[in-house]
Amino acid sequence: MSRKLKIAIVDDEPDMRESISQWLVLSGFDTETFASAEDALKVIGADWPGIVVSDIRMPGMDGIAFLKRLMGLDSSLPVIMITGHGDVPIAVEAMRIGAMDFMEKPFDPDRMTQLAKKGTQMRRMTLDNRDLRRDLSEGQQVMSKLIGSSPVMERLREDILDLGQADGHVLIDGETGTGKTLVAHALHAVGPRASKKFVPVSCAAYNDEALAARLFGPIEDGLPAVEETRGGTLCLEDIEALSEPLQARLLAFISEQGSPADTRIIAISNARGEGRKAEDSLRPDLFYRLSALQITLPPLRARGEDILQLFTRMSEQFADEYGCEPPQVSAQEAAQLLQAPWPGNIRQLINVAERAVLQNRRGTGSIASLLMADGDDNQQATTTEGKPLKEYVESFEKMLIDNTMRRHKGSIASVMDELCLPRRTLNEKMAKYGLQRSDYL
Ligand SMILES: Nc1ncnc2c1ncn2[C@@H]1O[C@H](COP(=O)(O)OP(=O)(O)OP(=O)(O)O)[C@@H](O)[C@H]1O
Ligand SMILES: [Mg+2]
């Protein structure tokens, strides 16, 4: 996957531009020159196959504004800034925004070559990784979205892989926002039906007549869902909203199918959230057919350490997206996250993580206030559901070691220092929590 990368040189002074370009070409690089940031932005976008060298002082859009735009387009694009002699504050600012490095004028050819080499190497790695990710099958991609390493989560992954291969219809239930739709999609994507259609239909979103037509036809254009999903998967969301006549039709449709079924049905029930059960709203024979295989998703508050892992990963993703730093979670905040009731489950947590990142960028607010604001309607920010203290402490300890290892890129000595832990204790704890130094290097 070797590719020839380009170096974009952006400088309003023609002499400077040309001399940098000539030098880099002599050193074996491909270059492209631009007289302004505006011109460069017409060409450079996300996944741009190269790196950027830019002057800071330019008429029109200056180098700092340009850098911000680039970071917004692709936060891992290596950008080397050229600063005036002694312009330290601006260089620092550029590094903070995300520049790879800076170079003082007058330009030092050897340093230029060195930085260009380092930048292009980094870029090649980023782009190769992105290609690899794109080459992953849809199933692997959906599975990689599932965050969490609690025992419940590990079992869920195994269930998905097992049931994905099976042919029976599946019933998924769980409170709102626990991942039912995502899991349904994963079940389809990891199995032999992956190349055929996955069609979600919400039974609560249509009136009876429209739903009957959507499922069984006739419809004006396209195919009804049961035909569209031949060989594939029909995902029936809000199954308990299905009226009695339609339950009868669905049952008849299921009974007519051979084995293995042409259309695999994944029914999703939201009843659990309202304190009911799916079997109370469905006729028993239909329930029996649909629930040949069953997956129940646990509420987030019962998933212990996953809460912190999800929060960390989600806030890193949002920080990446917004081009800023993820918030550091204090001990007290970690405890609050673990104890919150999370009535909206993972969807709510994603929401809180995004707002925490935005707050952090503005330098205001606290995680506690976000949890409070969210629970306002009917809940308080502390849970009534008891969980052993030990579990909180362990989750927190794991997150702390994980974060510290990441910050110190796997340097055991620095982590021992920061956490005041003797080497042996640190090793024991890492083994206990399944953390591996090699993951942080
Ligand atoms: N294990 C997980 N790891 C990471 N993200 C997850 C996980 N489970 C769910 N999500 C994300 O959480 C959000 C809610 O998930 P999803 O829509 O599947 O929930 P749901 O149970 O179908 O909700 P509803 O009852 O409202 O339909 C989605 O953005 C989804 O991608
Ligand atoms: Mg859903």
CSV table of C-alpha atoms and ligand atoms in Angstrom, one decimal, residues 145-147 153 175-182 237 270 303 310 314 346-347 350, ligand 1:
chain,number,residue,atom,x,y,z
A,145,LYS,CA,-19.0,-0.1,17.5
A,146,LEU,CA,-19.9,-2.1,20.6
A,147,ILE,CA,-17.9,-0.7,23.4
A,153,MET,CA,-20.9,-7.2,27.3
A,175,GLU,CA,-34.9,-0.4,28.1
A,176,THR,CA,-34.7,2.5,25.7
A,177,GLY,CA,-31.2,3.4,24.5
A,178,THR,CA,-29.6,0.1,25.5
A,179,GLY,CA,-28.5,-0.8,22.0
A,180,LYS,CA,-31.3,-2.9,20.7
A,181,THR,CA,-31.3,-1.5,17.2
A,182,LEU,CA,-27.5,-1.7,17.0
A,237,GLU,CA,-39.2,-2.3,16.0
A,270,ASN,CA,-39.6,-1.7,24.2
A,303,ARG,CA,-23.0,-2.5,33.6
A,310,LEU,CA,-18.1,4.2,27.3
A,314,MET,CA,-17.2,8.6,23.6
A,346,ILE,CA,-26.3,4.5,26.3
A,347,ARG,CA,-28.0,7.1,24.2
A,350,ILE,CA,-23.4,9.6,24.5
B,1,LIG,N1,-22.3,-1.3,23.5
B,1,LIG,C1,-22.3,-0.1,22.9
B,1,LIG,N2,-21.2,0.6,22.7
B,1,LIG,C2,-21.2,1.8,22.1
B,1,LIG,N3,-22.3,2.4,21.6
B,1,LIG,C3,-23.5,1.8,21.8
B,1,LIG,C4,-23.5,0.5,22.4
B,1,LIG,N4,-24.8,0.1,22.4
B,1,LIG,C5,-25.5,1.1,21.8
B,1,LIG,N5,-24.7,2.1,21.5
B,1,LIG,C6,-25.1,3.4,20.8
B,1,LIG,O1,-26.1,3.9,21.7
B,1,LIG,C7,-27.1,4.6,21.0
B,1,LIG,C8,-28.5,3.9,21.3
B,1,LIG,O2,-28.5,2.6,20.8
B,1,LIG,P1,-29.8,2.0,20.0
B,1,LIG,O3,-30.4,3.0,19.2
B,1,LIG,O4,-29.4,0.7,19.4
B,1,LIG,O5,-30.7,1.8,21.3
B,1,LIG,P2,-32.2,1.2,21.3
B,1,LIG,O6,-32.2,0.2,22.5
B,1,LIG,O7,-32.6,0.7,20.0
B,1,LIG,O8,-33.0,2.5,21.7
B,1,LIG,P3,-34.6,2.7,21.5
B,1,LIG,O9,-35.3,1.9,22.5
B,1,LIG,O10,-34.8,4.2,21.8
B,1,LIG,O11,-34.9,2.3,20.1
B,1,LIG,C9,-26.7,4.4,19.5
B,1,LIG,O12,-26.0,5.6,19.1
B,1,LIG,C10,-25.8,3.3,19.5
B,1,LIG,O13,-24.9,3.3,18.4
